[in-house]
Coordinates of C-alpha atoms in Angstrom, one line a residue:
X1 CA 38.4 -5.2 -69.4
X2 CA 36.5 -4.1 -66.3
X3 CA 33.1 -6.5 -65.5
X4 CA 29.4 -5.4 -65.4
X5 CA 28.1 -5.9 -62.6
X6 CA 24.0 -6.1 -62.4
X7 CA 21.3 -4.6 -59.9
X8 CA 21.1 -7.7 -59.4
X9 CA 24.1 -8.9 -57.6
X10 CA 24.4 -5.5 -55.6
X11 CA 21.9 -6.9 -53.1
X12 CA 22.6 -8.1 -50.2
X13 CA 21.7 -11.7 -49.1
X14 CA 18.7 -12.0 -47.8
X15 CA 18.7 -13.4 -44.2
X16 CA 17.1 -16.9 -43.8
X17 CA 13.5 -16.8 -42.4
X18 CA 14.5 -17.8 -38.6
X19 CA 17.1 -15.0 -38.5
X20 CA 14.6 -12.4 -38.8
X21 CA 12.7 -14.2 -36.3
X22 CA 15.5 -14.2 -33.8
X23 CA 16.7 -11.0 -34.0
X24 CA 12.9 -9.7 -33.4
X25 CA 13.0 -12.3 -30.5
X26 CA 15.7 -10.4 -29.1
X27 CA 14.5 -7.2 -29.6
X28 CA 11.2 -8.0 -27.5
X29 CA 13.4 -10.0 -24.9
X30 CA 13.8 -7.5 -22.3
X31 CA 10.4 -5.4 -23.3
X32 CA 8.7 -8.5 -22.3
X33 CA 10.8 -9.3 -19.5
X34 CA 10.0 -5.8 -18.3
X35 CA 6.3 -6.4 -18.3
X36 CA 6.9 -10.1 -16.7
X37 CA 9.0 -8.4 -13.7
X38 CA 5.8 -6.3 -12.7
X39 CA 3.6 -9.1 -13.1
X40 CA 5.6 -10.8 -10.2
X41 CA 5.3 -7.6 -8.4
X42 CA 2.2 -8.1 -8.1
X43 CA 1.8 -11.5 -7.7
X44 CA 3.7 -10.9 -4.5
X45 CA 0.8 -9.0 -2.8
X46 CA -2.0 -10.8 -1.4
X47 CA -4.2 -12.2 -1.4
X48 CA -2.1 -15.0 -2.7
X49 CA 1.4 -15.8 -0.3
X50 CA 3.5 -15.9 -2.9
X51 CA 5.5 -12.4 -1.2
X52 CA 9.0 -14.3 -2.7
X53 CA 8.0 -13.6 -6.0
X54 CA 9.1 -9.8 -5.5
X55 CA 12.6 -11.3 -5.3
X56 CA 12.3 -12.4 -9.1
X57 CA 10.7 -9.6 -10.1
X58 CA 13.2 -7.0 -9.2
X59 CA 15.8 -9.5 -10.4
X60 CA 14.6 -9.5 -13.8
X61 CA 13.5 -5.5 -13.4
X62 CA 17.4 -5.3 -13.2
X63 CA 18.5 -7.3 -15.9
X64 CA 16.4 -4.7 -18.1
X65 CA 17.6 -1.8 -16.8
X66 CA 21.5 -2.6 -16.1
X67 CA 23.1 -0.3 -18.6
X68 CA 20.2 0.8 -20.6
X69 CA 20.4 4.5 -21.5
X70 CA 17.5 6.8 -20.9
X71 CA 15.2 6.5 -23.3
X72 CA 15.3 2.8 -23.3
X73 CA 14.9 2.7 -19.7
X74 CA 12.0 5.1 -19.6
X75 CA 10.2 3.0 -21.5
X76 CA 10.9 -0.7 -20.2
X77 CA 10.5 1.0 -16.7
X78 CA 6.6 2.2 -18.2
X79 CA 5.6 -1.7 -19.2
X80 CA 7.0 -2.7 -15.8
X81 CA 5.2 -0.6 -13.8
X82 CA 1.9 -0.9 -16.3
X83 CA 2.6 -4.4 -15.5
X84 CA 2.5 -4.3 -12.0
X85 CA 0.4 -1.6 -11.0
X86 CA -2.6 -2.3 -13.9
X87 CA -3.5 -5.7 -12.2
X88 CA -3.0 -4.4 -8.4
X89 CA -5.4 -1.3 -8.6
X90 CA -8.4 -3.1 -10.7
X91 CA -10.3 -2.7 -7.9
X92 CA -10.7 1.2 -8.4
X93 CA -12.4 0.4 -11.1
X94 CA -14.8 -2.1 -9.8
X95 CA -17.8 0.5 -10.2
X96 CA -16.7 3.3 -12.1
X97 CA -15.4 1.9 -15.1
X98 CA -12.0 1.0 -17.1
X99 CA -11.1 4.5 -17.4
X100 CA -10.2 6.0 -13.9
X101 CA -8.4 2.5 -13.4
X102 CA -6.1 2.8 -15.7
X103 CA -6.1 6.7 -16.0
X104 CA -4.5 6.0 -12.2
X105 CA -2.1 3.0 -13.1
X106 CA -1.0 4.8 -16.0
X107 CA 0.2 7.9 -14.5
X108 CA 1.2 5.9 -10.9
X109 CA 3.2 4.0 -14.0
X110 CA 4.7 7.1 -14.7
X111 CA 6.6 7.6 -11.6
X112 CA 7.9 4.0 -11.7
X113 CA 9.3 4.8 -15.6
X114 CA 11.1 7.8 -14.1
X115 CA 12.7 6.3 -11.8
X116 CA 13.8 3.2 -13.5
X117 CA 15.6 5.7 -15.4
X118 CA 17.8 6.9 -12.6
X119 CA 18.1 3.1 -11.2
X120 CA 19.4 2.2 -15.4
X121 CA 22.0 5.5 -14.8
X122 CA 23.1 4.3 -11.2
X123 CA 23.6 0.8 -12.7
X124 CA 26.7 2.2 -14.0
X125 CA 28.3 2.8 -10.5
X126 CA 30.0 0.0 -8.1
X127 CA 27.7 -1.5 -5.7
X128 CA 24.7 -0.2 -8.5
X129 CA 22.0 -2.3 -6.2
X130 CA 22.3 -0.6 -3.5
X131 CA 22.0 3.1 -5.3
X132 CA 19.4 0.9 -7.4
X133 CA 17.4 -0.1 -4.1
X134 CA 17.6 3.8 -3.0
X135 CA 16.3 5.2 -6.0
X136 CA 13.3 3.0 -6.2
X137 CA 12.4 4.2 -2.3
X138 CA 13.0 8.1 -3.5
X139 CA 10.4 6.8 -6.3
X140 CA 8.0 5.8 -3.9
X141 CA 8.7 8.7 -1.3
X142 CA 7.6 11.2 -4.2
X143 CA 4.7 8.7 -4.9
X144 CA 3.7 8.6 -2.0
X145 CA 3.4 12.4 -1.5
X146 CA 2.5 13.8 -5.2
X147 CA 0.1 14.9 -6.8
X148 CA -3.1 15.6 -4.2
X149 CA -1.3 14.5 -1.2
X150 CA 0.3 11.4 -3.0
X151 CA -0.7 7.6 -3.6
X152 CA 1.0 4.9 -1.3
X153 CA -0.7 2.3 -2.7
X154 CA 1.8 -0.6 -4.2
X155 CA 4.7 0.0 -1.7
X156 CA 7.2 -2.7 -2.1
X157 CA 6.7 -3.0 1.8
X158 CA 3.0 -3.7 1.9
X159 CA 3.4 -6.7 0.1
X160 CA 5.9 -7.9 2.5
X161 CA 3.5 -9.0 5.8
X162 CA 3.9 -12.7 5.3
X163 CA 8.0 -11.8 4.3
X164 CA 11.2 -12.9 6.5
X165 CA 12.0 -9.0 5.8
X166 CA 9.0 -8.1 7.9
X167 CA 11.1 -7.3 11.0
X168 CA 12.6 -4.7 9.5
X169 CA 9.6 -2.5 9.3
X170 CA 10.2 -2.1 13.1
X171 CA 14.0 -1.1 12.1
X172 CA 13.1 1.9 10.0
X173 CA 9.4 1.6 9.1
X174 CA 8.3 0.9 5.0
X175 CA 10.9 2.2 3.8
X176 CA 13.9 0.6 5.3
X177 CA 11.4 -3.0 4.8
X178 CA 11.1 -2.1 1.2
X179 CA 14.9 -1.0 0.5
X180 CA 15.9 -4.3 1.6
X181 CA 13.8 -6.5 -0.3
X182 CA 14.7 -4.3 -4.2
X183 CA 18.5 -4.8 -2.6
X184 CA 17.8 -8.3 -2.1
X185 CA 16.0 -8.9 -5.5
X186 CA 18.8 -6.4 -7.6
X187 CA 21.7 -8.4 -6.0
X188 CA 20.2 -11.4 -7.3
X189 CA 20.7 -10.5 -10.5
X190 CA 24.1 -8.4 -10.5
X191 CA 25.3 -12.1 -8.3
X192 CA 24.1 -14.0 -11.8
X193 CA 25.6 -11.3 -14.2
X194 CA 28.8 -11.7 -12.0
X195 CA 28.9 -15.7 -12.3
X196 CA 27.5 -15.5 -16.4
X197 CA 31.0 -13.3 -16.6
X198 CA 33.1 -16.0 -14.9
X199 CA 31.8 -18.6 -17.6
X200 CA 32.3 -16.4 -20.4
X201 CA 35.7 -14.9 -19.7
X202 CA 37.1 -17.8 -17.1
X203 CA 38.1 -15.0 -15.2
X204 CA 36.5 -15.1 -11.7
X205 CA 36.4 -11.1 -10.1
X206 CA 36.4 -12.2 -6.6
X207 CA 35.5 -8.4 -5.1
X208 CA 32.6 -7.9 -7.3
X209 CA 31.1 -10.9 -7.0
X210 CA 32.1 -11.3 -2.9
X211 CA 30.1 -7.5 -3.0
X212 CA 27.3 -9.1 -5.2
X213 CA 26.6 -12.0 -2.6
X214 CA 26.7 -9.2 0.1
X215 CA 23.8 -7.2 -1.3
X216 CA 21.8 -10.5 -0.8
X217 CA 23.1 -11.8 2.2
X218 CA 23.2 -8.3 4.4
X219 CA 19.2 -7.7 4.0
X220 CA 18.4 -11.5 4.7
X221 CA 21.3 -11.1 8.1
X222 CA 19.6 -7.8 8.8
X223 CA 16.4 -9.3 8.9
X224 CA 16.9 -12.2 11.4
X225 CA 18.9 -9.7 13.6
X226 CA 15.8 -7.7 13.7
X227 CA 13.8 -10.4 14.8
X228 CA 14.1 -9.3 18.8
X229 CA 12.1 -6.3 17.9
X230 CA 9.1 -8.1 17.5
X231 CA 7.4 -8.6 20.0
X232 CA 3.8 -9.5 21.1
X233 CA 3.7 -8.8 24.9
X234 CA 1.4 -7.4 27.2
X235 CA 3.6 -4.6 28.7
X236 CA 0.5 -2.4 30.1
X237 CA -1.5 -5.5 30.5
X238 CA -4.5 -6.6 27.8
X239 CA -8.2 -5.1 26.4
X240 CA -10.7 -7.5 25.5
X241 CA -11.7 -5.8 22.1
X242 CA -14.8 -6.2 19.8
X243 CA -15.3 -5.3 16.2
X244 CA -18.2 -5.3 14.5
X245 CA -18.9 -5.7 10.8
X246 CA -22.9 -5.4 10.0
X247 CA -22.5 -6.0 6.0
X248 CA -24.2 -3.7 3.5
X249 CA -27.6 -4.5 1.4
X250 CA -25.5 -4.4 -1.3
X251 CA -22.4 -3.7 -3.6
X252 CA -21.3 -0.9 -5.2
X253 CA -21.2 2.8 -5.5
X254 CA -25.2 3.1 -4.5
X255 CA -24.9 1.4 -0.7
X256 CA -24.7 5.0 0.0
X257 CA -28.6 5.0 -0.8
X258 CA -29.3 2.1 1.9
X259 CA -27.6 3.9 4.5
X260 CA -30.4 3.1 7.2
X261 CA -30.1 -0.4 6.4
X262 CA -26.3 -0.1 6.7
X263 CA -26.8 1.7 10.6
X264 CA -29.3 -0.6 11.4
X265 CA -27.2 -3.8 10.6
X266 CA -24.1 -2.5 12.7
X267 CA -26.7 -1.8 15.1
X268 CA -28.1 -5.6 15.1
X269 CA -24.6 -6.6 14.9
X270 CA -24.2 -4.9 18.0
X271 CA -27.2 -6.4 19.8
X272 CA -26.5 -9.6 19.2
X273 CA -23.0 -9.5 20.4
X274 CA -24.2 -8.3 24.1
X275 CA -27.1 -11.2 23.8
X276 CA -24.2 -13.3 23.1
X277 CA -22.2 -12.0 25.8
X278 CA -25.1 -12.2 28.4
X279 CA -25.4 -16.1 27.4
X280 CA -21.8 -16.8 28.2
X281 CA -20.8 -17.4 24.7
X282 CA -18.0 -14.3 24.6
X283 CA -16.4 -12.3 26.6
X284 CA -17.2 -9.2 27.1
X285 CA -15.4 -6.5 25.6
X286 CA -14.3 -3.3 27.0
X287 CA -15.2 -1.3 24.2
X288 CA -16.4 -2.0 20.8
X289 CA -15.0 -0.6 17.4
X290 CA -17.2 -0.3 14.2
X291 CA -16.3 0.8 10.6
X292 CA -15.9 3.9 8.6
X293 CA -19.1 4.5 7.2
X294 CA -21.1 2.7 9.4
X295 CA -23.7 5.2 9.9
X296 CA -24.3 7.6 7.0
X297 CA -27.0 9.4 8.9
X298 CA -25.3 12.7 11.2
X299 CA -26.6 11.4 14.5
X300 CA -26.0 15.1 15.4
X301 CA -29.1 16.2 13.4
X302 CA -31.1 13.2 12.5
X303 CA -32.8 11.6 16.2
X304 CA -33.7 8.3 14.5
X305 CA -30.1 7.4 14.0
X306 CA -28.9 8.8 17.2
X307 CA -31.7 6.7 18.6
X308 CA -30.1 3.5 17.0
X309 CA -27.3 4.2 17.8
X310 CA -27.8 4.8 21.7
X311 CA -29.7 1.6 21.7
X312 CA -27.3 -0.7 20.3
X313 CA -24.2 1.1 22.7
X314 CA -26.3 1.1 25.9
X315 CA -27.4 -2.9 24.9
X316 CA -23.1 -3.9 24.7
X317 CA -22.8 -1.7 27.9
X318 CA -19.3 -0.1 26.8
X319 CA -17.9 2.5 24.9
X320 CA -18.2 2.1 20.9
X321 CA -16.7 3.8 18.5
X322 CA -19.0 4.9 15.3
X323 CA -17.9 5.7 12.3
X324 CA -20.5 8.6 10.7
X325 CA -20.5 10.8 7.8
X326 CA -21.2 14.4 9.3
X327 CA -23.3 17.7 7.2
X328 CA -22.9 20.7 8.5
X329 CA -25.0 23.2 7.3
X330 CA -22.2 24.7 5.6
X331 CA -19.0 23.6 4.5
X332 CA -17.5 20.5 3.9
X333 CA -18.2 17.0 4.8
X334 CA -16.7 15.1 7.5
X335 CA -15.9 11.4 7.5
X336 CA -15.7 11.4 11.3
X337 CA -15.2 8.4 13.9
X338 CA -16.9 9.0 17.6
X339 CA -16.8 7.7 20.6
X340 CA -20.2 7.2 22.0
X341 CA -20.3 6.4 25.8
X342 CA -23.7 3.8 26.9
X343 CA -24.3 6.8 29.4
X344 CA -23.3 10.1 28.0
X345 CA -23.7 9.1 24.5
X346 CA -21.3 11.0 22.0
X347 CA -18.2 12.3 23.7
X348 CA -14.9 12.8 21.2
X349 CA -14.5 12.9 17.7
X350 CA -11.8 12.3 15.3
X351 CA -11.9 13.8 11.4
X352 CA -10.2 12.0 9.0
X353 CA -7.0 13.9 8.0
X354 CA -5.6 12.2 4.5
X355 CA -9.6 12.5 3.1
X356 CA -9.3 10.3 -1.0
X357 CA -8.7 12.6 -3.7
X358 CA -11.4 11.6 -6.5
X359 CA -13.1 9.3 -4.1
X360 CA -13.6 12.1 -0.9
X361 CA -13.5 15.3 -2.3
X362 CA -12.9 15.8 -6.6
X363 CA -10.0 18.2 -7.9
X364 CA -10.0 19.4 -10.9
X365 CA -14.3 18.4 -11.7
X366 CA -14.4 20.3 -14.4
X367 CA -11.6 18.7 -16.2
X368 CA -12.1 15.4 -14.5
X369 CA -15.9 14.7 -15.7
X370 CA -14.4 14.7 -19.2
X371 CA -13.5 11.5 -18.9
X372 CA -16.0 10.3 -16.1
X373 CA -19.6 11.3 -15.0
X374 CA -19.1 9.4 -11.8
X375 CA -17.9 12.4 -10.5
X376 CA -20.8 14.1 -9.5
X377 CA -22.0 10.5 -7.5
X378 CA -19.4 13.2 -5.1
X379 CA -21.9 16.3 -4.9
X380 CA -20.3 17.6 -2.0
X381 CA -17.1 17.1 -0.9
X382 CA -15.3 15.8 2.3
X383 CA -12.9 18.3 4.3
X384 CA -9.7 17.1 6.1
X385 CA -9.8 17.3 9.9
X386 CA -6.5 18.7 11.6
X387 CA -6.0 16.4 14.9
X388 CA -4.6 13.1 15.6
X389 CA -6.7 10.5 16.8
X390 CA -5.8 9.4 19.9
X391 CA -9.3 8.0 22.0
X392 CA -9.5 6.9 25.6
X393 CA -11.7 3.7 25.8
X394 CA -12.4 2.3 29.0
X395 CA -8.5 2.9 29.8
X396 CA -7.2 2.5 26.9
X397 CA -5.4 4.9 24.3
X398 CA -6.5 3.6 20.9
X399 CA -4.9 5.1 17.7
X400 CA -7.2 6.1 14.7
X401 CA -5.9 5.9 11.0
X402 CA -9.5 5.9 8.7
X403 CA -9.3 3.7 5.8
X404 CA -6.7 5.2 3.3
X405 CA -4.7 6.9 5.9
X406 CA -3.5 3.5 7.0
X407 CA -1.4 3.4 3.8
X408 CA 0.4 6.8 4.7
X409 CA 3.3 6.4 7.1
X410 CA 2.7 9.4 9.5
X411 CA -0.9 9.4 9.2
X412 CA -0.4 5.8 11.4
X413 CA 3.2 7.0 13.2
X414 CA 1.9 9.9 14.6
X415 CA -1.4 8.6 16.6
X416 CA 1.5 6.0 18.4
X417 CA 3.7 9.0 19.2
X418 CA 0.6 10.4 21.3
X419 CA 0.5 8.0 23.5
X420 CA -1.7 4.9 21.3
X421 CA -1.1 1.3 22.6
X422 CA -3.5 0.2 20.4
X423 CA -4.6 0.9 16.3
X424 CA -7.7 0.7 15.2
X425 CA -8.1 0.9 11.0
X426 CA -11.7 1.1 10.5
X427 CA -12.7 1.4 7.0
X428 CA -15.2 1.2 4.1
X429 CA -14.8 -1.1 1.2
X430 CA -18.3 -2.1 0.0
X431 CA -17.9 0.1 -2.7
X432 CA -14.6 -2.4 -4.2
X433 CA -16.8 -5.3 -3.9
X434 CA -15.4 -8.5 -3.8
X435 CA -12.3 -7.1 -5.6
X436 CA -8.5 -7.9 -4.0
X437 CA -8.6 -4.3 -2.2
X438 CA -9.5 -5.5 0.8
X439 CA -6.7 -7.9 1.8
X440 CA -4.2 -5.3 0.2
X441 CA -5.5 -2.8 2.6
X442 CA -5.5 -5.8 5.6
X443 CA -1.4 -6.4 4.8
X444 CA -1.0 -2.5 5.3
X445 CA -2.2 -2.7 8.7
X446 CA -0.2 -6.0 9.3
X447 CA 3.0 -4.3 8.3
X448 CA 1.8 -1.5 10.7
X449 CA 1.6 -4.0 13.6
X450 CA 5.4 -4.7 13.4
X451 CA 6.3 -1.4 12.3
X452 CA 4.6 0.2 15.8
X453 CA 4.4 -2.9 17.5
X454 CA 0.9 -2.4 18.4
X455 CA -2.0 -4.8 18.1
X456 CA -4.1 -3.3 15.0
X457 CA -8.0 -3.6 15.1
X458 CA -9.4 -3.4 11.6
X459 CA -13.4 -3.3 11.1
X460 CA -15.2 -2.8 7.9
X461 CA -18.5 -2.9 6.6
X462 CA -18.5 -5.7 4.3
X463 CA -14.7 -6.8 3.2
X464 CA -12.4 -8.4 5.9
X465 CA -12.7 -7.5 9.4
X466 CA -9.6 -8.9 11.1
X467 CA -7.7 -7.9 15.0
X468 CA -4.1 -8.3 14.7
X469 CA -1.4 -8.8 16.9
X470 CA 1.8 -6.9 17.3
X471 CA 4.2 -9.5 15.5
X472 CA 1.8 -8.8 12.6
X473 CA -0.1 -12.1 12.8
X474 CA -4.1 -12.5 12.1
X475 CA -5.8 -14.1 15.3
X476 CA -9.2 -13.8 14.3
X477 CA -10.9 -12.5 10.7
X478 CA -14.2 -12.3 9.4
X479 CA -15.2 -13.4 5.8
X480 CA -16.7 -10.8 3.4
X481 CA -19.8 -9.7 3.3
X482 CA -20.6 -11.4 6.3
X483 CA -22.2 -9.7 9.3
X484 CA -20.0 -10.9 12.2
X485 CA -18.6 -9.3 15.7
X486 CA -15.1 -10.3 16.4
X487 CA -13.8 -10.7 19.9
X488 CA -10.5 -10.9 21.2
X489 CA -7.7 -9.7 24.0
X490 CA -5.0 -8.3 22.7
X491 CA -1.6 -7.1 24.3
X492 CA -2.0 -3.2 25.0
X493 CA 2.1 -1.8 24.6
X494 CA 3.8 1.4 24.8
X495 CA 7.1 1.2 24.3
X496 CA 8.5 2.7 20.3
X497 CA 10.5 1.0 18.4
X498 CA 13.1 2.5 16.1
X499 CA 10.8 2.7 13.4
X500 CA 8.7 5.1 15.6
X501 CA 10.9 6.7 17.4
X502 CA 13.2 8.1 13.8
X503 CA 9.7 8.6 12.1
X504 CA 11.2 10.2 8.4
X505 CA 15.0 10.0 8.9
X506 CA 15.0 6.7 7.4
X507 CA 13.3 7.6 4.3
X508 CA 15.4 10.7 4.0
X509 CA 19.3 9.0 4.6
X510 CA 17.9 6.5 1.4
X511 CA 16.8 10.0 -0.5
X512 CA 20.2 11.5 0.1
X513 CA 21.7 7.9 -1.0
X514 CA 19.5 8.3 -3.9
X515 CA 20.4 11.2 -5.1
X516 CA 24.0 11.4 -3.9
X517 CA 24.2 8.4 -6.2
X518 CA 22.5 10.1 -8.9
X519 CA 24.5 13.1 -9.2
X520 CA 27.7 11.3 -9.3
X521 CA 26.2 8.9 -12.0
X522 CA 25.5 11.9 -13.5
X523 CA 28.6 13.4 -13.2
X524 CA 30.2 10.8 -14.7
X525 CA 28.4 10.4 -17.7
X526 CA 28.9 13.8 -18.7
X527 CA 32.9 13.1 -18.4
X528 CA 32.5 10.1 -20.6
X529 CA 30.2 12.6 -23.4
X530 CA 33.3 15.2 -23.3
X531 CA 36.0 12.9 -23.5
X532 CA 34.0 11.1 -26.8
X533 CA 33.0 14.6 -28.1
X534 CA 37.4 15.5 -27.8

């Protein structure tokens, strides 16, 4: 006699309460932890000095990616970089709105999420952090060069200017600086994966684990070892330098309107440092550097500023370098630095080459003011000049790099391979306000000290002036919104370091690690799908 059995006692048990809850715990573990490691990306950058954190982050950034399979990793590698980059670029958004900002971290976001797939497929392979470490730098040389020219901003390496790694950016520039630190952070992890396996299996595998400790041990070696390369000595002698930062009337996008106001407080600024010089309270300089932006007004067609201007230069008695927004009667814009003698008055000039897409010049307006009517605050847009800025200042061969070209490695390379033995970044950041933009931008041009090993002058209108020497250190540095004149002698140097003198071949021997790594990753798991599949 068979037995009935009821609806009833078909069910399955259901799971207590705090099952349910742990298994949706687990679930969310590495999404969060995905999101967590981007935080600590950024919370490596400055302003704060925490640069150690990046360690952590790419630790845990590994732990979410080790094994994952594409889809997965797509999408943990998205919350990471949302993570990351949504906090570090809230200043583009200071005046315009929430939308650009996170229109621009979520498609920067985009690159990281492709990417962290092919570091997720790589994982796969022997020595995975060091294919892992390559494919993040391929990730940020496409970044940094697609779409509109590319967008540098959040390279591993600018975060690094208070790091032990920093001597490395004088090995092989950015990249090499940033490869070591991911290799550094993903060894960390596969080193703790590798000891977690020991305790689990009591089996100790001495040559993955010895190969672990390497990939964090051989950056941190490589590191001290580079430590000769920095160097801070006068090897064509010194310049006594000044750089002036006038302030602006106010924040925001509308400065623009007070642009008299702007001149004329560079050109107090100005007047005041030579009154301060005649008193005995400074030295004098040998010439004087002001920001981008600093006069608004062509002095080529309007006499009042050129009038201002030839006042304030032939008061300081030395040759100062203006930066002024140019109108042609037809054409494009220039955002153009000159050199303005006390005597002669204007006598070089040096166009911005790497001119800001959507803050410059607008691509795409149609489409763009869809989403944003700041677009037209742009009614005509800037054009891109086509020579390297290299000026002769009382002697001296000083390197130009305007604002956002400071975050693009050749844009600051190639003014040292003409002959610069000194960079000056001067730049605009009134319209970020009191945002965090204006120390990221300072740690660029830090890294770029070490990386050239050239003192770097940076003067701005309203954010933080600073002179830096060639071992990357901050001798003097205004506070923002401030008007101040900073004055200083700094080591003038010619040699190149490695950095400079293999320019790209860094970058591209990690790209052909990269994606020698990938293909054979590849390779390999299309053997493993036809093996299954017979």
């Amino acid at each position: 006699m068979s037995a009935t059995i009821t609806p009833a006692e078909t069910k399955q048990p259901v799971p207590p309460a705090h099952d349910r809850a742990g298994r949706l715990l687990r679930r969310l573990a590495r999404p969060a932890a995905a999101v967590l490691s981007g935080v600590l990306l950024y919370l490596s950058f400055p302003p704060r000095p925490l640069w150690w954190l990046v360690l952590p982050g790419f630790a845990l950034l590994g732990w979410c990616l080790h094994g994952r399979r594409p889809w997965a990793a797509l999408g943990l590698g998205y919350l990471s970089g949302l993570g990351f980059l949504l906090p570090l670029l809230i200043w583009t958004g200071e005046e315009v709105g929430a939308v650009p900002w996170i229109a621009l971290a979520a498609v920067e976001a985009l690159f990281v999420a492709v990417f962290c797939v092919g570091i997720a497929l790589v994982s796969r392979l022997p020595l995975w952090p060091v294919w892992g470490a390559a494919v993040w730098i391929l990730g940020e040389a496409v970044r940094a060069r697609v779409p509109f020219g590319g967008f540098p901003w959040g390279k591993i390496a600018f975060g690094q200017a208070d790091s032990l790694f920093l001597p490395l950016a004088a090995v092989g520039g950015t990249p090499v600086l940033g490869f070591a630190v991911v290799l550094c952070g993903f060894g960390l992890y596969e080193t703790a994966r590798r000891v977690r396996d020991h305790r689990r299996s009591g089996v100790l595998p001495r040559g993955p684990l010895a190969a672990a400790l390497l990939t964090v041990f051989v950056p941190v070696t490589a590191a001290l070892a580079a430590l000769p390369l920095v160097d801070d000595s006068a090897e064509d002698g010194t310049a006594t330098v000044a750089a002036v930062q006038g302030n602006v009337p106010r924040l925001g996008l509308d400065f623009n309107s007070q642009r008299r106001a702007v001149l004329d407080n560079h050109a107090h600024r100005t007047e005041q440092l030579a009154r301060d010089v005649a008193a005995g309270k400074v030295a004098q300089p040998d010439f004087v550097l002001w920001p981008e932006n600093s006069s608004d007004l062509d002095p080529y067609r309007n006499g009042d500023a050129r009038l201002v201007i030839d006042q304030a230069v032939r008061a300081i008695g030395v040759p100062t370098v203006i930066g002024a927004v140019l109108t042609p009667e037809t054409g494009p814009l220039r955002n153009t630095l000159i050199t303005w003698d006390p005597e002669r008055g204007p006598v070089a000039t040096y166009d911005k080459r790497h001119v800001q897409p959507f803050g410059e010049y607008i691509p795409m307006r149609s489409f763009v003011r869809l989403f944003s009517s700041d677009v037209d605050r742009v009614r005509r847009d800037f054009g891109p000049g086509n020579k390297v800025g290299v000026f002769d200042l009382a002697g001296t061969k000083v390197g130009l790099a305007t604002c956002y070209e400071a975050a693009f490695d050749w844009a600051v390379r190639d003014t040292v391979t003409h002959g610069a033995q000194l960079i000056s970044v001067p730049s605009n950041n009134a319209t970020f306000g009191r945002s965090e933009m204006t120390y990221q931008q300072l740690a660029m041009s830090r890294v770029r000290a070490v990386e050239h090993s050239r003192a770097v002058v940076v003067p701005v209108t309203s954010g933080v002036s600073a002179i830096i020497r060639p071992d990357g250190k901050i001798v003097q540095e205004t506070r923002m919104f401030t008007p101040d004149a900073l004055v200083a002698e700094v080591p003038l140097r010619s040699s190149l370091t490695p950095a400079t003198r293999m320019g790209t071949l860094p970058e591209g021997v990690l790209v052909a690690l990269a994606l020698g790594a990938l293909g054979l990753a590849g390779y390999a798991r299309a053997r493993e799908r036809r093996a299954s599949a017979g």
